[in-house]
Coordinates of C-alpha atoms in Angstrom, one line a residue:
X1 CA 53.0 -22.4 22.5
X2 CA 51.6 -20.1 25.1
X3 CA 53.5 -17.4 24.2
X4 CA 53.1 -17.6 20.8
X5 CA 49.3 -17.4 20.9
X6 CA 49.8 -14.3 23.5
X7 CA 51.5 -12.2 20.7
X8 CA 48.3 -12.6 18.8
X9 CA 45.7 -9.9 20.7
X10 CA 42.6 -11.2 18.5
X11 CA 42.7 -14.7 19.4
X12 CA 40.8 -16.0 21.7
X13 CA 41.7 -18.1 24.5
X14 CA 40.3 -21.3 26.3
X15 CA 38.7 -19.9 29.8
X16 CA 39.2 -23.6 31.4
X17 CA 42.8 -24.2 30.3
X18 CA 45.4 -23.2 32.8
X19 CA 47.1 -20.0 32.6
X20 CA 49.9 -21.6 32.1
X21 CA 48.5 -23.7 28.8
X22 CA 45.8 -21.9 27.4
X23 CA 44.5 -23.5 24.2
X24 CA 43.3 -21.2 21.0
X25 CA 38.8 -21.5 21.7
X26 CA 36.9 -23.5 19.4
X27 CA 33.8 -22.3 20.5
X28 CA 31.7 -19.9 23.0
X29 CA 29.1 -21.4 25.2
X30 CA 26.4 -18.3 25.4
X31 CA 24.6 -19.9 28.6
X32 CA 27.9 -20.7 30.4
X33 CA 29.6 -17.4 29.5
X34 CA 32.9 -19.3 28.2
X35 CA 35.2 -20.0 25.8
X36 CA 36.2 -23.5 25.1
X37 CA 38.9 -25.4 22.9
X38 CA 38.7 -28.6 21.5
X39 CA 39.5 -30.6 24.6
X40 CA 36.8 -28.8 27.1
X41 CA 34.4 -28.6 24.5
X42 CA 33.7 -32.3 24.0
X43 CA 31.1 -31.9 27.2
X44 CA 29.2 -29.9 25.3
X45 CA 29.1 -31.7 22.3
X46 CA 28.6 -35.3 23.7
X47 CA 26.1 -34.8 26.4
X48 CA 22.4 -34.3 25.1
X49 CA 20.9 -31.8 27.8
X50 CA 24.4 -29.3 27.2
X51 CA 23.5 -30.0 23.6
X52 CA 20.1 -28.9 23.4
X53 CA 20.2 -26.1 25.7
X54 CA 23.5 -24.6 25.7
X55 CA 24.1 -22.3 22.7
X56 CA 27.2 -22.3 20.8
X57 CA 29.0 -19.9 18.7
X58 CA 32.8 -19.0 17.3
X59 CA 34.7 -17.9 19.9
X60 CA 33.8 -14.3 21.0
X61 CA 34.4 -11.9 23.8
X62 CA 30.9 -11.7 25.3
X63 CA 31.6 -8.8 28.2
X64 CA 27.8 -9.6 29.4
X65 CA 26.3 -9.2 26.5
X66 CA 24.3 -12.4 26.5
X67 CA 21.7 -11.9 29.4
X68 CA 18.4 -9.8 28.9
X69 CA 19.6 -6.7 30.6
X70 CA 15.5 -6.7 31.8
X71 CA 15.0 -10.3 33.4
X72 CA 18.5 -11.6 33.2
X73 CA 17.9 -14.3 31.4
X74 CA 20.1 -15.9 28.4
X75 CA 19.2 -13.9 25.2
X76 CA 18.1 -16.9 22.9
X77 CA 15.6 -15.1 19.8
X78 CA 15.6 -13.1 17.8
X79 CA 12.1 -10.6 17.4
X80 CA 12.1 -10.1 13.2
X81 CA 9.5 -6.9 14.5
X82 CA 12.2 -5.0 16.3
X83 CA 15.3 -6.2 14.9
X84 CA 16.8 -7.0 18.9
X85 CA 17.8 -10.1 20.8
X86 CA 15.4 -11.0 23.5
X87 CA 15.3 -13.9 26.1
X88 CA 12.2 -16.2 26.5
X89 CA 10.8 -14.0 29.0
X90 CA 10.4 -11.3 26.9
X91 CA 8.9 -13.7 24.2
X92 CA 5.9 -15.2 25.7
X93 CA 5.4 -12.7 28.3
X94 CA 6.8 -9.1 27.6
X95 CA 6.5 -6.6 24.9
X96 CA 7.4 -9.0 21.8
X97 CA 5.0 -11.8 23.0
X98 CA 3.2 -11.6 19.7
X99 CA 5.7 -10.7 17.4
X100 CA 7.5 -12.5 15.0
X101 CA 10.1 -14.2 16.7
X102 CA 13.2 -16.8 15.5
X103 CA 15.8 -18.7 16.9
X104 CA 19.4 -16.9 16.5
X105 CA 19.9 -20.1 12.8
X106 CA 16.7 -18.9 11.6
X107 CA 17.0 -15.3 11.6
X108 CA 20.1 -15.6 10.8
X109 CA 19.1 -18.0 7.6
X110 CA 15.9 -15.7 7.0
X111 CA 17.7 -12.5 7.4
X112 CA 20.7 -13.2 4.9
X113 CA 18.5 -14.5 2.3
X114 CA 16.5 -10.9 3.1
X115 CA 19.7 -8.8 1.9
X116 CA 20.4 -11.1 -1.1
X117 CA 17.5 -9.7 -2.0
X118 CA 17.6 -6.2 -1.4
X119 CA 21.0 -6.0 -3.0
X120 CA 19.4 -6.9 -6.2
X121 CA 16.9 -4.6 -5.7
X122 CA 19.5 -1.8 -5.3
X123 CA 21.5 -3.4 -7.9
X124 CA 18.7 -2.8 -10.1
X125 CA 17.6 0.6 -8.9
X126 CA 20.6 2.1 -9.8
X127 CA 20.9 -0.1 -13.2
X128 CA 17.4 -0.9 -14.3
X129 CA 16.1 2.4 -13.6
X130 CA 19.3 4.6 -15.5
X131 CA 19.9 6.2 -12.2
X132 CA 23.6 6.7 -12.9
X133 CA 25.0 10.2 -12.2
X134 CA 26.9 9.6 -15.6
X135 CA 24.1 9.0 -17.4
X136 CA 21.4 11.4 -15.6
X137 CA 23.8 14.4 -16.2
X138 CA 24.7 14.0 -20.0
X139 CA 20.8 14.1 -20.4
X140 CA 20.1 17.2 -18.7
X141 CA 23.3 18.8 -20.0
X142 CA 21.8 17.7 -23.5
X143 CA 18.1 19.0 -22.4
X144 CA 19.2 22.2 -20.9
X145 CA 22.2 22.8 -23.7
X146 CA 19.3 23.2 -26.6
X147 CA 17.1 25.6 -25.0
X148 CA 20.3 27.9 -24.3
X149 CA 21.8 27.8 -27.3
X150 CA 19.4 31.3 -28.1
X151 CA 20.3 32.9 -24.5
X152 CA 23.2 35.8 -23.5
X153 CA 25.8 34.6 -21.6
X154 CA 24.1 35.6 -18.1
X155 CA 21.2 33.0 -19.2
X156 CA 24.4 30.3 -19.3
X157 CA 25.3 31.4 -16.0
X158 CA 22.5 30.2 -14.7
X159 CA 22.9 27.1 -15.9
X160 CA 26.1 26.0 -15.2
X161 CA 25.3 27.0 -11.4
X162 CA 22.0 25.0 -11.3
X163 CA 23.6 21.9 -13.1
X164 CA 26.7 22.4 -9.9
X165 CA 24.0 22.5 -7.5
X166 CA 21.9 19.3 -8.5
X167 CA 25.2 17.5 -9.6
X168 CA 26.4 18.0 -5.6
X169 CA 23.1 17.8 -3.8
X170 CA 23.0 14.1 -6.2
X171 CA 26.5 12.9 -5.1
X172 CA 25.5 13.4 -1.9
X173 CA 22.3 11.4 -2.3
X174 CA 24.7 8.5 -4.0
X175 CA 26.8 8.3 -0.4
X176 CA 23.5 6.5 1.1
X177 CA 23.7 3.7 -2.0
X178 CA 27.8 3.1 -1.2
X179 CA 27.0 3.0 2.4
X180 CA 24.0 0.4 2.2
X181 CA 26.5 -1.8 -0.1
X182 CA 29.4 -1.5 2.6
X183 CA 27.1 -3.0 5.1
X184 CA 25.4 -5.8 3.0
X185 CA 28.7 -6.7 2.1
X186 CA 30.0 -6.7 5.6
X187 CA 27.3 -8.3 7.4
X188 CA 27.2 -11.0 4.5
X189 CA 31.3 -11.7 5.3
X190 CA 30.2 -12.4 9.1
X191 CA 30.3 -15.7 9.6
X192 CA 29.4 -15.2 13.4
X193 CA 25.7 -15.6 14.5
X194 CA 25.3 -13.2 16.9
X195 CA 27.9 -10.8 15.8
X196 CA 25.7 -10.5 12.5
X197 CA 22.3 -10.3 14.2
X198 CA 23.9 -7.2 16.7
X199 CA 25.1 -5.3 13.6
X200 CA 21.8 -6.3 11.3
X201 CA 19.7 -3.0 13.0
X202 CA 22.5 -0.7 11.6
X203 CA 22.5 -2.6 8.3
X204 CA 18.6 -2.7 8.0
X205 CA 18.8 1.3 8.4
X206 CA 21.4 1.6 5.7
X207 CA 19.3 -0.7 3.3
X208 CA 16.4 1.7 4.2
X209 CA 18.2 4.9 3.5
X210 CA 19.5 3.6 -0.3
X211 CA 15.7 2.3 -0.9
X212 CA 14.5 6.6 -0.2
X213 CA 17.0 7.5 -2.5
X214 CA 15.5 9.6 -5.7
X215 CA 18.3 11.2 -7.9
X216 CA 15.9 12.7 -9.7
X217 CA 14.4 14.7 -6.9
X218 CA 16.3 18.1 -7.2
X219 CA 18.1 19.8 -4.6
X220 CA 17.3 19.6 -0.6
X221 CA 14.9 21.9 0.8
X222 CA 16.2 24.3 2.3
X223 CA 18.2 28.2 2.4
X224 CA 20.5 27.1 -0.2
X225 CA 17.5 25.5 -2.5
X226 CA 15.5 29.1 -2.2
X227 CA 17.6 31.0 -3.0
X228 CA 18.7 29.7 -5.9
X229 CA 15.3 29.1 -7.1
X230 CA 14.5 32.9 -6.1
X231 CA 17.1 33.5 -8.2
X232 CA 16.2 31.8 -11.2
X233 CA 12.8 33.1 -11.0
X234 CA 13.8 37.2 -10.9
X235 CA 16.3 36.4 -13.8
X236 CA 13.7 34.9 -15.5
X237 CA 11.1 37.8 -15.7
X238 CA 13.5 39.5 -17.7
X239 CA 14.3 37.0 -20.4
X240 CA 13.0 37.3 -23.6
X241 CA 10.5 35.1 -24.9
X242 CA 12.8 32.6 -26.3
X243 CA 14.1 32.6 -22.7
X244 CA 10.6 30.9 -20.8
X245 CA 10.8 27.8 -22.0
X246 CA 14.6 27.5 -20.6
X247 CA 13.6 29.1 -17.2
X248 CA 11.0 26.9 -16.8
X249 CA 12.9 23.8 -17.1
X250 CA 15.7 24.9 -14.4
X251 CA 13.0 25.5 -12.3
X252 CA 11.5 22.0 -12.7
X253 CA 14.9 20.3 -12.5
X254 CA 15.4 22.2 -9.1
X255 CA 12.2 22.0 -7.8
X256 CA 9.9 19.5 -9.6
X257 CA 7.5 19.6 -6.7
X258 CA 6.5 23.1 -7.2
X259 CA 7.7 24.1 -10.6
X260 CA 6.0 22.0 -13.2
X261 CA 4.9 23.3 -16.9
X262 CA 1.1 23.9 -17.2
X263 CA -0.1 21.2 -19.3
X264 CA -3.4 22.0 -20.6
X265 CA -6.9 20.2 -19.4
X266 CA -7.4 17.5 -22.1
X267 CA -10.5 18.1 -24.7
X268 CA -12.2 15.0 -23.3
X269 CA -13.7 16.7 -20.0
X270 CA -16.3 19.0 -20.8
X271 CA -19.2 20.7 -18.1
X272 CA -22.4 19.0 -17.7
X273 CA -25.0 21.1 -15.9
X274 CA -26.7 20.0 -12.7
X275 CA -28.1 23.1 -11.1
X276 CA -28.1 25.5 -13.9
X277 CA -30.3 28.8 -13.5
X278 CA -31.4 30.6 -16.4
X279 CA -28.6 33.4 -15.9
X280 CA -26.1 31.0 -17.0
X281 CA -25.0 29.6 -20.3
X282 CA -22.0 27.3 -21.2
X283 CA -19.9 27.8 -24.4
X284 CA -20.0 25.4 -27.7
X285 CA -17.7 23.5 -26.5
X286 CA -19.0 23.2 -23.2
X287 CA -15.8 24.4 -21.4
X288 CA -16.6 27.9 -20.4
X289 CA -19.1 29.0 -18.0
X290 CA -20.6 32.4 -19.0
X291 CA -23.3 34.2 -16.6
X292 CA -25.6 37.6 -17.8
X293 CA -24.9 39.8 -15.2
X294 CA -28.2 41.4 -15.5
X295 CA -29.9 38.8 -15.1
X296 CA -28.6 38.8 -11.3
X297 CA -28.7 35.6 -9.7
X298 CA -25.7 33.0 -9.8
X299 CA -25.9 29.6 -8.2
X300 CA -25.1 26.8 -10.1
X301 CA -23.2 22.8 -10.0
X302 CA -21.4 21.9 -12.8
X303 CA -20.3 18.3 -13.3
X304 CA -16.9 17.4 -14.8
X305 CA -17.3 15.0 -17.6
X306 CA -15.2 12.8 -20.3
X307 CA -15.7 11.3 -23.8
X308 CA -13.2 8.5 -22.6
X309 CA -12.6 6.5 -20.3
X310 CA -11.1 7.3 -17.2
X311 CA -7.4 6.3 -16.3
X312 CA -5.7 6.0 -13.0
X313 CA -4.1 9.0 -13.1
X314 CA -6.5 12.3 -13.9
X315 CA -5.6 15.9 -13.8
X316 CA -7.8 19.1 -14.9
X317 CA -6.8 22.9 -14.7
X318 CA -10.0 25.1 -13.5
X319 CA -10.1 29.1 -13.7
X320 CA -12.3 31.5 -11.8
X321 CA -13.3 34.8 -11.2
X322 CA -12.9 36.6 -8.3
X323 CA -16.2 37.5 -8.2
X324 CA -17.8 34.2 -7.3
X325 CA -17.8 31.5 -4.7
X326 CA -16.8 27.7 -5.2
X327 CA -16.5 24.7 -4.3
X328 CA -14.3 22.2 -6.8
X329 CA -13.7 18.2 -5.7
X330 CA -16.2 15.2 -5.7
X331 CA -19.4 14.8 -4.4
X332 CA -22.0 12.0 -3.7
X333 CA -23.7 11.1 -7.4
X334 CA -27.1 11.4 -5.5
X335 CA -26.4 14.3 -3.6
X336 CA -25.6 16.6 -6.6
X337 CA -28.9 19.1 -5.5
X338 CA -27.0 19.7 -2.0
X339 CA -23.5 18.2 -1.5
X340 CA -23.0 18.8 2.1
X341 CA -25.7 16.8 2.7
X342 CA -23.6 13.8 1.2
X343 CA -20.3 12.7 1.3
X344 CA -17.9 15.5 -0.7
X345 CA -14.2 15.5 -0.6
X346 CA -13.8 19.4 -2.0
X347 CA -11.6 22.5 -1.8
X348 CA -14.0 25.5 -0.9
X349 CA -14.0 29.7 -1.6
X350 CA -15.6 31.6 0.4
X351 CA -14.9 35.3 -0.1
X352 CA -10.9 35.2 0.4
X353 CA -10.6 31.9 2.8
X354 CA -10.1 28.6 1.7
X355 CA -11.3 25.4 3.8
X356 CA -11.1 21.5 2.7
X357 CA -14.4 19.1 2.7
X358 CA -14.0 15.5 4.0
X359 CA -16.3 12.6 4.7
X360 CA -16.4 9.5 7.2
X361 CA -18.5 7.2 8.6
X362 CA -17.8 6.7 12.4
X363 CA -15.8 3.9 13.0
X364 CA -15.1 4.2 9.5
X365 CA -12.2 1.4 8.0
X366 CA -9.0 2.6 7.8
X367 CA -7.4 0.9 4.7
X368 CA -8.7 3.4 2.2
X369 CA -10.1 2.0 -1.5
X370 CA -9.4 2.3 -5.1
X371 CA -12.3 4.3 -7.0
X372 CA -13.0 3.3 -10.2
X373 CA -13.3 6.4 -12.5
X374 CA -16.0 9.2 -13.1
X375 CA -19.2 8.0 -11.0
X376 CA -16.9 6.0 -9.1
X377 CA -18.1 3.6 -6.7
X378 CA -16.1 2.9 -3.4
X379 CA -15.8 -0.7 -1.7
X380 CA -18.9 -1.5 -1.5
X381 CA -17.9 -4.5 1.4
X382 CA -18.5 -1.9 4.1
X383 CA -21.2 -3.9 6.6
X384 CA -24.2 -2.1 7.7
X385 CA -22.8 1.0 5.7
X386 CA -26.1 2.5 5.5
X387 CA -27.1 2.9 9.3
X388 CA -24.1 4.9 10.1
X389 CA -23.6 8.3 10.5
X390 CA -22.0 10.4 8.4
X391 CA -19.8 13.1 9.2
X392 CA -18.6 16.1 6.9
X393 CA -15.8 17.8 8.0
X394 CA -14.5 21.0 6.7
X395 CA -11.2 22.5 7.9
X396 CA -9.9 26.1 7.5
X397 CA -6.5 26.3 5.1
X398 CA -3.9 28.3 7.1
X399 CA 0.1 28.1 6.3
X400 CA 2.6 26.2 8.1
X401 CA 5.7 27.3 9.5
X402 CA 7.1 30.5 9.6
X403 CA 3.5 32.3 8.4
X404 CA 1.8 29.9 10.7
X405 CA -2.2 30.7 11.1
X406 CA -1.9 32.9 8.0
X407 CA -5.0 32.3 5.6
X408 CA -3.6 31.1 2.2
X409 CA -4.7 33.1 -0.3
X410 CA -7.3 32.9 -2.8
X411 CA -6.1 31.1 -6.1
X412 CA -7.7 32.8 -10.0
X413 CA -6.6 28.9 -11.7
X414 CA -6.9 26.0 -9.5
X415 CA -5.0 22.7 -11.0
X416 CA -7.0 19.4 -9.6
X417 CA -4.9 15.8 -9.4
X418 CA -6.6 12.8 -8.6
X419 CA -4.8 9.6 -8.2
X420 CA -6.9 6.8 -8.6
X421 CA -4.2 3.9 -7.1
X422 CA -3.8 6.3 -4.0
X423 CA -7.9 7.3 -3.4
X424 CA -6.3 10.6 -3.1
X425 CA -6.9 14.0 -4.1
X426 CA -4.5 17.1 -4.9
X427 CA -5.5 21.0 -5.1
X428 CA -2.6 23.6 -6.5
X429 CA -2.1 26.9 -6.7
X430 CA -0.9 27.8 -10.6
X431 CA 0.8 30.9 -10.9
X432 CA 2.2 31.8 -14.0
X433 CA 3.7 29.1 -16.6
X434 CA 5.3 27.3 -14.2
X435 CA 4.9 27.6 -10.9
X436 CA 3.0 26.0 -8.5
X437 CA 2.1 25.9 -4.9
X438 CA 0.0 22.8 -3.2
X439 CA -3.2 23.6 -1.7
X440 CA -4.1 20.3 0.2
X441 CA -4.1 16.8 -0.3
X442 CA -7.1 14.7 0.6
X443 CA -7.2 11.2 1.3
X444 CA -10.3 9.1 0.4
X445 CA -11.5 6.8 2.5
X446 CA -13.4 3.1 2.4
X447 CA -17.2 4.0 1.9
X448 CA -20.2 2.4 -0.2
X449 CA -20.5 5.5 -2.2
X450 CA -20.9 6.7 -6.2
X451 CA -19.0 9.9 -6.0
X452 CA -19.0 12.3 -9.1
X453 CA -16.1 15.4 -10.1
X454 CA -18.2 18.6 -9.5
X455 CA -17.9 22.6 -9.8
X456 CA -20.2 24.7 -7.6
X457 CA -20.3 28.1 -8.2
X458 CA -22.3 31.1 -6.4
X459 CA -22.0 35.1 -7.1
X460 CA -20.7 37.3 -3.8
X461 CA -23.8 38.3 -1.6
X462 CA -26.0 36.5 -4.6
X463 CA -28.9 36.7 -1.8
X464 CA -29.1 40.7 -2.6
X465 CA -28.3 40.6 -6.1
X466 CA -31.2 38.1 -6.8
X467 CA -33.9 40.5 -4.8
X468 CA -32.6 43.9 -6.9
X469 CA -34.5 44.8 -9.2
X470 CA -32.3 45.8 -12.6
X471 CA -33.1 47.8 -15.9
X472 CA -31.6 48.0 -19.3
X473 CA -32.5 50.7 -21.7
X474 CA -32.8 49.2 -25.4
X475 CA -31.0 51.2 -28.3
X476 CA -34.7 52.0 -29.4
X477 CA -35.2 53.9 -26.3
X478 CA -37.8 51.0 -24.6
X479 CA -36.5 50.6 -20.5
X480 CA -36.9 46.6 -19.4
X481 CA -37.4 46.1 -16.0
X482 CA -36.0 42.8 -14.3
X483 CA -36.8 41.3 -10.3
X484 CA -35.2 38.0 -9.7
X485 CA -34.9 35.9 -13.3
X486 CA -38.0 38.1 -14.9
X487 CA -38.2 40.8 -16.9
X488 CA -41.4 43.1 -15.5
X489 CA -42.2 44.5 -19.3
X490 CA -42.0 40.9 -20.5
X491 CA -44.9 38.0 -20.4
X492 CA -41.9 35.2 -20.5
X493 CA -39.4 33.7 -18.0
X494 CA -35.8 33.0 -19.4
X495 CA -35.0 29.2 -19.1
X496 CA -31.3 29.6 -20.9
X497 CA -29.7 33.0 -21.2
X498 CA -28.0 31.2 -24.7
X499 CA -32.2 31.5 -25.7
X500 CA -33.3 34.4 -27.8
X501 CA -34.7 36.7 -25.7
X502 CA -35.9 39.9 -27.5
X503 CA -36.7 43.4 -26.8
X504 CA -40.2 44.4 -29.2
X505 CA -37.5 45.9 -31.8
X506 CA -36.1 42.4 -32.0
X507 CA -33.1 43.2 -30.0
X508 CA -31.7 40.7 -27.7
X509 CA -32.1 41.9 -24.0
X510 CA -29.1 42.8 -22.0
X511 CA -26.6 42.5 -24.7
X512 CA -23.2 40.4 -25.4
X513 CA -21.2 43.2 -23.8
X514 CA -22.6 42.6 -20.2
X515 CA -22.1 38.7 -20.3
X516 CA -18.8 37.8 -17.9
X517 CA -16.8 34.5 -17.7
X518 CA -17.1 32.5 -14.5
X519 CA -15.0 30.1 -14.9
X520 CA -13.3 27.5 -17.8
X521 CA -11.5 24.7 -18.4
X522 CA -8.1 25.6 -19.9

């Protein structure tokens, strides 16, 4: 008998039997550090102190691995936090003393109940969701196919190499899925305790990797993503017409974080005037800003409007002149007059340098809140909001990386995202059809306050221009003089340059042709 069970190396063997007679184990004591068969195990089993305080498993090979390798004691929970064995010492003293800690059946119970569920969850992301690389490749073949139909063969080219691309950089994605389904399988076919709560960290990882997975994210950043998309981008500025629409879409299914098509702002929003001087006017539909440059001075805050109501998800496209100063974001509703001088969460212009606006209370909360829509009003359960101090912060813009401390430059169309669920809110750089570049992101935080979208505008070195005195020369010959908003030669002070404002031939003064757009939504 003994040398039958010796030809088998996995088996293991009885540490109290003789070596002449050792006996196949039953189970491992993890306290005594041995393996027992049936016969020596009956201690165990029958006496009530070895019952309750000696744990037992299936026979295992335990090479030391049962003791706290920091106080030496038997490892007996599990800490859910940290996803490790620990002893008792290290639960009610140590590190894990208020962490969520089992017993080796509960986790054990608790844990494989866990990846039941999260191999639905998978099940269904790749199901559910239409995630298949089947599937997700006959559409964009089908997409792509239509728009190329029209293209010369070097248009085709491109792509067939940007489907090859995605199509690898997507398989290679789908390894992470496999992999988290080897493991949940595996650790579900481990009948051993411990053995499945050593290898649960690894399988927890695996789980967490096939969770991150997006098949519909484009390729991986990096040399090999640039280039193409560099690629892509010089091909596509000498396409035809017809061509756009089929360059844009490569560059949104290799890139969709900086290559999206410019979607229009939606006729709801409209500019509402807060600060408006009498050099400014707004067009009929109340989407273009228009300012008499004779007139001089510029200074004015604009707020962003809708005819509906707000969703969770808002989005508006603003362009501007280089000749002005802005601000674009959202400001405190009773701060409109000044917004520094109340909370703001903005994206600044001054000259050619950017900087970011943000607001906290000290000691402000740090689970940020949802706003709810145009005038939105923040959680109000913030105690004693109103006697603390608050701070407005505003950073300098600079790129990362590889032009590190470089300013970024100034943008002509700014694209604004706000995400209501996230209380966050997203600048970009539009350049061209469609191409993008992210500004900043802002993150709103939990305050009592009514916050409002807002444009500030302000002329270059308005200060001057406003002191300067200006003429214009009528087509009857008459000279107006102007200092400031007034016209010297004239007994009236223009409240709205849209006003009729007449020269004594019935002429309007300073003419159409020197009225400028500031800025519009588009």
């Amino acid at each position: 008998m003994a040398e039958n069970t010796q030809k088998d190396p996995e088996m293991i063997l009885c540490d109290m039997c003789t070596e002449e007679d050792r006996k196949p184990a039953r189970k491992t004591c993890m306290k005594c550090e041995i393996s027992m068969c049936v016969q020596h195990l009956q201690a165990h089993l029958t006496t009530p102190v070895l019952l309750q305080t000696h744990p037992l498993t299936e026979p295992m090979v335990l090479c030391g691995t049962t003791k706290c390798p920091q106080h030496g004691k038997l490892l007996e929970y599990y800490c859910l936090d940290d996803m490790t064995c620990v002893c008792v010492s290290c639960a009610i003293e140590d590190q894990h003393r208020l962490h969520n800690m089992k017993t080796f059946s509960t986790a054990h119970k608790e844990l494989m109940e866990k990846l039941k569920a999260e191999q639905e969850a998978l099940r269904g992301k790749t199901e559910d969701d239409n995630l298949s690389l089947e599937k997700w490749e006959k559409s964009e073949s089908e997409k792509l196919s239509h728009c190329g139909v029209r293209l010369i063969e070097a248009v085709t080219n491109l792509r067939d190499i940007s489907l090859a691309s995605v199509k690898t950089s997507v398989s290679a994605r789908m390894v992470s899925i496999k992999t988290s389904k080897s493991s949940i399988e595996a650790a579900q076919q481990e009948k051993d305790t411990f053995r499945f709560l050593q290898m649960y960290s690894q399988v927890h990882q695996d789980v967490e990797k096939a969770k991150a997975v997006d098949l519909r994210r484009g390729l991986e950043p990096g040399s090999d993503r640039d280039k193409l998309v560099q690629e892509i981008r010089q091909n596509g500025e000498r396409m035809v017409k017809q061509a756009s629409n089929f360059w844009g879409s490569l560059l949104t299914l290799l890139d969709p974080e900086h290559h999206q098509e410019l979607v229009a702002t939606g006729p709801d929003l409209f500019f509402e005037p807060e600060i408006f001087p009498s050099s400014m006017s707004l067009s009929n539909n109340k989407r273009k800003v228009l300012h008499g440059t004779w007139m001089g001075e510029c200074s004015a805050t604009l707020l962003i409007r809708s005819t509906l109501p707000i969703p969770n998800f808002l989005r508006w496209v603003v362009r501007l002149s280089k000749k002005y100063n802005w601000m674009i974001g959202f400001c405190g509703k009773d701060s409109v007059n000044d917004v520094k001088n109340g909370p703001v969460y903005a994206l600044s212009c001054e000259d050619v340098n950017l900087s970011c606006l943000t607001t906290a209370y000290e000691d402000c909360p740090e689970a940020p809140s949802c706003p709810q829509g145009f005038g939105m009003k923040m959680n109000p359960g913030v105690p004693n909001a109103e006697n603390r101090k608050l701070t407005v912060s505003s950073t300098a813009l600079t790129y990362q990386g590889e032009k590190e401390d470089e300013p970024v430059p100034r943008p002509e169309t700014v694209e604004v995202c706000w995400n209501f669920l996230a209380a966050s809110l997203s600048f970009f750089s539009r350049i061209g059809q469609h191409q993008r570049e992210e500004i900043c992101t802002l993150e709103m935080s939990l305050n009592n306050w009514d916050l409002v979208p807002f444009v500030q505008l302000k002329m270059k070195n308005a200060e001057n221009t406003a002191t300067t005195e200006k003429s214009w020369k009528c087509s009857c010959g008459k000279v107006h003089t102007m200092n400031g908003s007034r016209y010297i030669s004239s007994p009236f002070q223009f409240e709205c340059i849209s006003m009729s404002s007449n020269c004594s031939c019935g002429k309007k003064l300073g003419g159409p042709d020197i009225t400028e757009l500031v800025c519009e939504l588009c």
